Amino acid sequence: MDDIQRFLAHAIQLEKESARRYEELAEAMQSLGSMEVAEFFRQMAHYSRLHLKEAMQRGGFHDLPKLAPEAYDWPEGTSPEAATWAGVDGFMDVPGALALALDGERRSYDYYRSIAETAQDPEVKRMAEAFAEEEGEHVAQLEAWRERPARR
Ligand code: ZN
């Protein structure tokens, strides 16, 4: 992964899926009546979209970059955010939703970290490091939510 445009195309895809996932989770939590958690997920969706926009600006993309599916190079053949994402089912509860979100954030973190560690291109390396740092913050936020005693 030594081409900044290609790296950004991956980051954009990842953030797009992340935002979509958080929106689905927010809706599921809202229908459970867990407004606070729903609000938190909406906020996370918002940050994913900001991140997406930032990646697009840095890459100079005016439209979402479209790579052919086979041009993407994901560790598990699918983007880390989508890897365990089969959609929200009707039985999702708050701990289940937080666990699913945490899993996605950890995968994103690992993905950016591994690029930061293996990239030769200094710009790719620097950006992957910055993105990994942000994902690390998301992981910490989700862990904090999981430790909250009362979740409504
Ligand atoms: Zn994240």
JSON list of C-alpha atoms and ligand atoms in Angstrom, two decimals:
[
{"chain": "A", "resi": 1, "resn": "MET", "atom": "CA", "xyz": [0.00, 0.00, 0.00]},
{"chain": "A", "resi": 2, "resn": "ASP", "atom": "CA", "xyz": [2.40, 2.68, -1.19]},
{"chain": "A", "resi": 3, "resn": "ASP", "atom": "CA", "xyz": [0.19, 4.87, -3.25]},
{"chain": "A", "resi": 4, "resn": "ILE", "atom": "CA", "xyz": [-1.49, 7.66, -1.33]},
{"chain": "A", "resi": 5, "resn": "GLN", "atom": "CA", "xyz": [-4.52, 7.82, -3.65]},
{"chain": "A", "resi": 6, "resn": "ARG", "atom": "CA", "xyz": [-5.04, 4.11, -3.30]},
{"chain": "A", "resi": 7, "resn": "PHE", "atom": "CA", "xyz": [-4.65, 4.26, 0.43]},
{"chain": "A", "resi": 8, "resn": "LEU", "atom": "CA", "xyz": [-7.18, 7.09, 0.64]},
{"chain": "A", "resi": 9, "resn": "ALA", "atom": "CA", "xyz": [-9.63, 5.17, -1.53]},
{"chain": "A", "resi": 10, "resn": "HIS", "atom": "CA", "xyz": [-9.45, 2.36, 1.02]},
{"chain": "A", "resi": 11, "resn": "ALA", "atom": "CA", "xyz": [-9.87, 4.76, 3.94]},
{"chain": "A", "resi": 12, "resn": "ILE", "atom": "CA", "xyz": [-12.88, 6.36, 2.26]},
{"chain": "A", "resi": 13, "resn": "GLN", "atom": "CA", "xyz": [-14.54, 3.00, 1.71]},
{"chain": "A", "resi": 14, "resn": "LEU", "atom": "CA", "xyz": [-13.86, 2.02, 5.29]},
{"chain": "A", "resi": 15, "resn": "GLU", "atom": "CA", "xyz": [-15.29, 5.23, 6.75]},
{"chain": "A", "resi": 16, "resn": "LYS", "atom": "CA", "xyz": [-18.31, 5.05, 4.49]},
{"chain": "A", "resi": 17, "resn": "GLU", "atom": "CA", "xyz": [-19.12, 1.59, 5.78]},
{"chain": "A", "resi": 18, "resn": "SER", "atom": "CA", "xyz": [-18.43, 2.65, 9.32]},
{"chain": "A", "resi": 19, "resn": "ALA", "atom": "CA", "xyz": [-20.87, 5.58, 9.07]},
{"chain": "A", "resi": 20, "resn": "ARG", "atom": "CA", "xyz": [-23.54, 3.35, 7.58]},
{"chain": "A", "resi": 21, "resn": "ARG", "atom": "CA", "xyz": [-23.07, 0.77, 10.30]},
{"chain": "A", "resi": 22, "resn": "TYR", "atom": "CA", "xyz": [-23.33, 3.35, 13.06]},
{"chain": "A", "resi": 23, "resn": "GLU", "atom": "CA", "xyz": [-26.52, 4.70, 11.55]},
{"chain": "A", "resi": 24, "resn": "GLU", "atom": "CA", "xyz": [-28.04, 1.21, 11.54]},
{"chain": "A", "resi": 25, "resn": "LEU", "atom": "CA", "xyz": [-26.94, 0.66, 15.11]},
{"chain": "A", "resi": 26, "resn": "ALA", "atom": "CA", "xyz": [-28.38, 4.04, 16.14]},
{"chain": "A", "resi": 27, "resn": "GLU", "atom": "CA", "xyz": [-31.74, 3.11, 14.64]},
{"chain": "A", "resi": 28, "resn": "ALA", "atom": "CA", "xyz": [-31.75, -0.26, 16.35]},
{"chain": "A", "resi": 29, "resn": "MET", "atom": "CA", "xyz": [-30.97, 1.38, 19.70]},
{"chain": "A", "resi": 30, "resn": "GLN", "atom": "CA", "xyz": [-33.63, 4.00, 19.18]},
{"chain": "A", "resi": 31, "resn": "SER", "atom": "CA", "xyz": [-36.26, 1.37, 18.53]},
{"chain": "A", "resi": 32, "resn": "LEU", "atom": "CA", "xyz": [-35.17, -0.30, 21.78]},
{"chain": "A", "resi": 33, "resn": "GLY", "atom": "CA", "xyz": [-35.72, 3.00, 23.54]},
{"chain": "A", "resi": 34, "resn": "SER", "atom": "CA", "xyz": [-32.00, 3.39, 24.33]},
{"chain": "A", "resi": 35, "resn": "MET", "atom": "CA", "xyz": [-31.82, 7.02, 23.31]},
{"chain": "A", "resi": 36, "resn": "GLU", "atom": "CA", "xyz": [-28.50, 7.78, 24.92]},
{"chain": "A", "resi": 37, "resn": "VAL", "atom": "CA", "xyz": [-26.73, 4.95, 23.11]},
{"chain": "A", "resi": 38, "resn": "ALA", "atom": "CA", "xyz": [-28.53, 5.85, 19.89]},
{"chain": "A", "resi": 39, "resn": "GLU", "atom": "CA", "xyz": [-27.24, 9.41, 20.23]},
{"chain": "A", "resi": 40, "resn": "PHE", "atom": "CA", "xyz": [-23.70, 8.16, 20.83]},
{"chain": "A", "resi": 41, "resn": "PHE", "atom": "CA", "xyz": [-23.83, 6.00, 17.69]},
{"chain": "A", "resi": 42, "resn": "ARG", "atom": "CA", "xyz": [-25.13, 8.96, 15.69]},
{"chain": "A", "resi": 43, "resn": "GLN", "atom": "CA", "xyz": [-22.20, 11.00, 16.89]},
{"chain": "A", "resi": 44, "resn": "MET", "atom": "CA", "xyz": [-19.82, 8.22, 15.81]},
{"chain": "A", "resi": 45, "resn": "ALA", "atom": "CA", "xyz": [-21.49, 8.13, 12.38]},
{"chain": "A", "resi": 46, "resn": "HIS", "atom": "CA", "xyz": [-20.93, 11.88, 12.18]},
{"chain": "A", "resi": 47, "resn": "TYR", "atom": "CA", "xyz": [-17.22, 11.48, 12.93]},
{"chain": "A", "resi": 48, "resn": "SER", "atom": "CA", "xyz": [-16.89, 8.76, 10.33]},
{"chain": "A", "resi": 49, "resn": "ARG", "atom": "CA", "xyz": [-18.40, 11.10, 7.77]},
{"chain": "A", "resi": 50, "resn": "LEU", "atom": "CA", "xyz": [-16.03, 13.90, 8.80]},
{"chain": "A", "resi": 51, "resn": "HIS", "atom": "CA", "xyz": [-13.14, 11.50, 8.46]},
{"chain": "A", "resi": 52, "resn": "LEU", "atom": "CA", "xyz": [-14.41, 10.47, 5.07]},
{"chain": "A", "resi": 53, "resn": "LYS", "atom": "CA", "xyz": [-14.56, 14.09, 3.95]},
{"chain": "A", "resi": 54, "resn": "GLU", "atom": "CA", "xyz": [-11.07, 14.74, 5.23]},
{"chain": "A", "resi": 55, "resn": "ALA", "atom": "CA", "xyz": [-9.74, 11.74, 3.31]},
{"chain": "A", "resi": 56, "resn": "MET", "atom": "CA", "xyz": [-11.51, 12.95, 0.17]},
{"chain": "A", "resi": 57, "resn": "GLN", "atom": "CA", "xyz": [-10.05, 16.42, 0.49]},
{"chain": "A", "resi": 58, "resn": "ARG", "atom": "CA", "xyz": [-6.56, 15.12, 1.10]},
{"chain": "A", "resi": 59, "resn": "GLY", "atom": "CA", "xyz": [-6.89, 12.85, -1.88]},
{"chain": "A", "resi": 60, "resn": "GLY", "atom": "CA", "xyz": [-8.29, 15.66, -4.00]},
{"chain": "A", "resi": 61, "resn": "PHE", "atom": "CA", "xyz": [-11.38, 13.58, -4.75]},
{"chain": "A", "resi": 62, "resn": "HIS", "atom": "CA", "xyz": [-14.52, 15.42, -5.74]},
{"chain": "A", "resi": 63, "resn": "ASP", "atom": "CA", "xyz": [-16.54, 12.25, -5.96]},
{"chain": "A", "resi": 64, "resn": "LEU", "atom": "CA", "xyz": [-16.14, 9.04, -4.08]},
{"chain": "A", "resi": 65, "resn": "PRO", "atom": "CA", "xyz": [-13.24, 7.25, -5.73]},
{"chain": "A", "resi": 66, "resn": "LYS", "atom": "CA", "xyz": [-14.38, 4.09, -7.40]},
{"chain": "A", "resi": 67, "resn": "LEU", "atom": "CA", "xyz": [-11.96, 1.24, -7.53]},
{"chain": "A", "resi": 68, "resn": "ALA", "atom": "CA", "xyz": [-13.01, -2.01, -9.10]},
{"chain": "A", "resi": 69, "resn": "PRO", "atom": "CA", "xyz": [-13.80, -4.47, -6.30]},
{"chain": "A", "resi": 70, "resn": "GLU", "atom": "CA", "xyz": [-10.71, -6.48, -7.20]},
{"chain": "A", "resi": 71, "resn": "ALA", "atom": "CA", "xyz": [-8.54, -3.37, -6.97]},
{"chain": "A", "resi": 72, "resn": "TYR", "atom": "CA", "xyz": [-9.16, -3.18, -3.24]},
{"chain": "A", "resi": 73, "resn": "ASP", "atom": "CA", "xyz": [-6.64, -4.97, -1.14]},
{"chain": "A", "resi": 74, "resn": "TRP", "atom": "CA", "xyz": [-8.20, -5.85, 2.23]},
{"chain": "A", "resi": 75, "resn": "PRO", "atom": "CA", "xyz": [-6.60, -8.17, 4.76]},
{"chain": "A", "resi": 76, "resn": "GLU", "atom": "CA", "xyz": [-9.62, -10.48, 4.83]},
{"chain": "A", "resi": 77, "resn": "GLY", "atom": "CA", "xyz": [-10.89, -9.90, 1.33]},
{"chain": "A", "resi": 78, "resn": "THR", "atom": "CA", "xyz": [-13.43, -7.40, 2.60]},
{"chain": "A", "resi": 79, "resn": "SER", "atom": "CA", "xyz": [-13.05, -4.08, 4.37]},
{"chain": "A", "resi": 80, "resn": "PRO", "atom": "CA", "xyz": [-12.37, -4.39, 8.10]},
{"chain": "A", "resi": 81, "resn": "GLU", "atom": "CA", "xyz": [-15.61, -2.59, 8.93]},
{"chain": "A", "resi": 82, "resn": "ALA", "atom": "CA", "xyz": [-17.68, -4.95, 6.83]},
{"chain": "A", "resi": 83, "resn": "ALA", "atom": "CA", "xyz": [-15.92, -8.14, 7.83]},
{"chain": "A", "resi": 84, "resn": "THR", "atom": "CA", "xyz": [-18.24, -9.10, 10.68]},
{"chain": "A", "resi": 85, "resn": "TRP", "atom": "CA", "xyz": [-21.09, -6.93, 9.62]},
{"chain": "A", "resi": 86, "resn": "ALA", "atom": "CA", "xyz": [-24.13, -8.91, 8.61]},
{"chain": "A", "resi": 87, "resn": "GLY", "atom": "CA", "xyz": [-26.53, -6.12, 9.46]},
{"chain": "A", "resi": 88, "resn": "VAL", "atom": "CA", "xyz": [-28.48, -5.44, 12.60]},
{"chain": "A", "resi": 89, "resn": "ASP", "atom": "CA", "xyz": [-31.04, -8.04, 13.48]},
{"chain": "A", "resi": 90, "resn": "GLY", "atom": "CA", "xyz": [-34.15, -7.48, 15.56]},
{"chain": "A", "resi": 91, "resn": "PHE", "atom": "CA", "xyz": [-32.59, -9.05, 18.64]},
{"chain": "A", "resi": 92, "resn": "MET", "atom": "CA", "xyz": [-29.70, -6.68, 19.04]},
{"chain": "A", "resi": 93, "resn": "ASP", "atom": "CA", "xyz": [-29.45, -5.33, 22.56]},
{"chain": "A", "resi": 94, "resn": "VAL", "atom": "CA", "xyz": [-27.20, -2.57, 23.93]},
{"chain": "A", "resi": 95, "resn": "PRO", "atom": "CA", "xyz": [-24.27, -4.80, 24.95]},
{"chain": "A", "resi": 96, "resn": "GLY", "atom": "CA", "xyz": [-24.50, -6.62, 21.62]},
{"chain": "A", "resi": 97, "resn": "ALA", "atom": "CA", "xyz": [-24.50, -3.36, 19.68]},
{"chain": "A", "resi": 98, "resn": "LEU", "atom": "CA", "xyz": [-21.54, -1.98, 21.63]},
{"chain": "A", "resi": 99, "resn": "ALA", "atom": "CA", "xyz": [-19.63, -5.23, 21.15]},
{"chain": "A", "resi": 100, "resn": "LEU", "atom": "CA", "xyz": [-20.25, -5.17, 17.42]},
{"chain": "A", "resi": 101, "resn": "ALA", "atom": "CA", "xyz": [-19.18, -1.54, 17.14]},
{"chain": "A", "resi": 102, "resn": "LEU", "atom": "CA", "xyz": [-16.07, -2.20, 19.21]},
{"chain": "A", "resi": 103, "resn": "ASP", "atom": "CA", "xyz": [-15.14, -5.11, 17.00]},
{"chain": "A", "resi": 104, "resn": "GLY", "atom": "CA", "xyz": [-15.37, -2.89, 13.91]},
{"chain": "A", "resi": 105, "resn": "GLU", "atom": "CA", "xyz": [-13.24, -0.18, 15.50]},
{"chain": "A", "resi": 106, "resn": "ARG", "atom": "CA", "xyz": [-10.59, -2.69, 16.56]},
{"chain": "A", "resi": 107, "resn": "ARG", "atom": "CA", "xyz": [-10.43, -4.06, 13.04]},
{"chain": "A", "resi": 108, "resn": "SER", "atom": "CA", "xyz": [-10.09, -0.58, 11.59]},
{"chain": "A", "resi": 109, "resn": "TYR", "atom": "CA", "xyz": [-7.38, 0.22, 14.10]},
{"chain": "A", "resi": 110, "resn": "ASP", "atom": "CA", "xyz": [-5.46, -2.96, 13.21]},
{"chain": "A", "resi": 111, "resn": "TYR", "atom": "CA", "xyz": [-5.86, -2.24, 9.53]},
{"chain": "A", "resi": 112, "resn": "TYR", "atom": "CA", "xyz": [-4.41, 1.28, 9.71]},
{"chain": "A", "resi": 113, "resn": "ARG", "atom": "CA", "xyz": [-1.68, 0.12, 12.10]},
{"chain": "A", "resi": 114, "resn": "SER", "atom": "CA", "xyz": [-0.53, -2.62, 9.78]},
{"chain": "A", "resi": 115, "resn": "ILE", "atom": "CA", "xyz": [-0.36, -0.15, 6.90]},
{"chain": "A", "resi": 116, "resn": "ALA", "atom": "CA", "xyz": [1.53, 2.35, 9.05]},
{"chain": "A", "resi": 117, "resn": "GLU", "atom": "CA", "xyz": [4.01, -0.39, 9.89]},
{"chain": "A", "resi": 118, "resn": "THR", "atom": "CA", "xyz": [4.56, -1.75, 6.40]},
{"chain": "A", "resi": 119, "resn": "ALA", "atom": "CA", "xyz": [4.23, 1.29, 4.11]},
{"chain": "A", "resi": 120, "resn": "GLN", "atom": "CA", "xyz": [7.42, 2.60, 2.56]},
{"chain": "A", "resi": 121, "resn": "ASP", "atom": "CA", "xyz": [5.90, 5.80, 1.32]},
{"chain": "A", "resi": 122, "resn": "PRO", "atom": "CA", "xyz": [6.27, 8.41, 4.09]},
{"chain": "A", "resi": 123, "resn": "GLU", "atom": "CA", "xyz": [2.98, 10.13, 3.30]},
{"chain": "A", "resi": 124, "resn": "VAL", "atom": "CA", "xyz": [1.01, 6.88, 3.40]},
{"chain": "A", "resi": 125, "resn": "LYS", "atom": "CA", "xyz": [2.80, 5.97, 6.60]},
{"chain": "A", "resi": 126, "resn": "ARG", "atom": "CA", "xyz": [2.03, 9.31, 8.22]},
{"chain": "A", "resi": 127, "resn": "MET", "atom": "CA", "xyz": [-1.64, 9.28, 7.28]},
{"chain": "A", "resi": 128, "resn": "ALA", "atom": "CA", "xyz": [-2.12, 5.66, 8.29]},
{"chain": "A", "resi": 129, "resn": "GLU", "atom": "CA", "xyz": [-0.59, 6.52, 11.65]},
{"chain": "A", "resi": 130, "resn": "ALA", "atom": "CA", "xyz": [-2.94, 9.46, 12.12]},
{"chain": "A", "resi": 131, "resn": "PHE", "atom": "CA", "xyz": [-5.96, 7.35, 11.15]},
{"chain": "A", "resi": 132, "resn": "ALA", "atom": "CA", "xyz": [-4.85, 4.52, 13.46]},
{"chain": "A", "resi": 133, "resn": "GLU", "atom": "CA", "xyz": [-4.64, 7.03, 16.28]},
{"chain": "A", "resi": 134, "resn": "GLU", "atom": "CA", "xyz": [-8.21, 8.17, 15.67]},
{"chain": "A", "resi": 135, "resn": "GLU", "atom": "CA", "xyz": [-9.46, 4.59, 15.53]},
{"chain": "A", "resi": 136, "resn": "GLY", "atom": "CA", "xyz": [-7.62, 3.95, 18.80]},
{"chain": "A", "resi": 137, "resn": "GLU", "atom": "CA", "xyz": [-9.65, 6.78, 20.34]},
{"chain": "A", "resi": 138, "resn": "HIS", "atom": "CA", "xyz": [-12.86, 5.23, 19.05]},
{"chain": "A", "resi": 139, "resn": "VAL", "atom": "CA", "xyz": [-11.88, 1.90, 20.61]},
{"chain": "A", "resi": 140, "resn": "ALA", "atom": "CA", "xyz": [-11.31, 3.67, 23.94]},
{"chain": "A", "resi": 141, "resn": "GLN", "atom": "CA", "xyz": [-14.67, 5.46, 23.71]},
{"chain": "A", "resi": 142, "resn": "LEU", "atom": "CA", "xyz": [-16.51, 2.23, 23.06]},
{"chain": "A", "resi": 143, "resn": "GLU", "atom": "CA", "xyz": [-14.70, 0.49, 25.89]},
{"chain": "A", "resi": 144, "resn": "ALA", "atom": "CA", "xyz": [-15.74, 3.29, 28.22]},
{"chain": "A", "resi": 145, "resn": "TRP", "atom": "CA", "xyz": [-19.37, 2.86, 27.13]},
{"chain": "A", "resi": 146, "resn": "ARG", "atom": "CA", "xyz": [-19.22, -0.83, 27.74]},
{"chain": "A", "resi": 147, "resn": "GLU", "atom": "CA", "xyz": [-18.09, -0.18, 31.31]},
{"chain": "A", "resi": 148, "resn": "ARG", "atom": "CA", "xyz": [-20.94, 2.17, 32.11]},
{"chain": "A", "resi": 149, "resn": "PRO", "atom": "CA", "xyz": [-23.12, 0.57, 34.73]},
{"chain": "A", "resi": 150, "resn": "ALA", "atom": "CA", "xyz": [-26.50, 1.86, 33.53]},
{"chain": "A", "resi": 151, "resn": "ARG", "atom": "CA", "xyz": [-27.24, 2.01, 29.84]},
{"chain": "A", "resi": 152, "resn": "ARG", "atom": "CA", "xyz": [-30.55, 3.19, 28.66]},
{"chain": "B", "resi": 1, "resn": "ZN", "atom": "ZN", "xyz": [-13.58, 4.53, 13.96]}
]
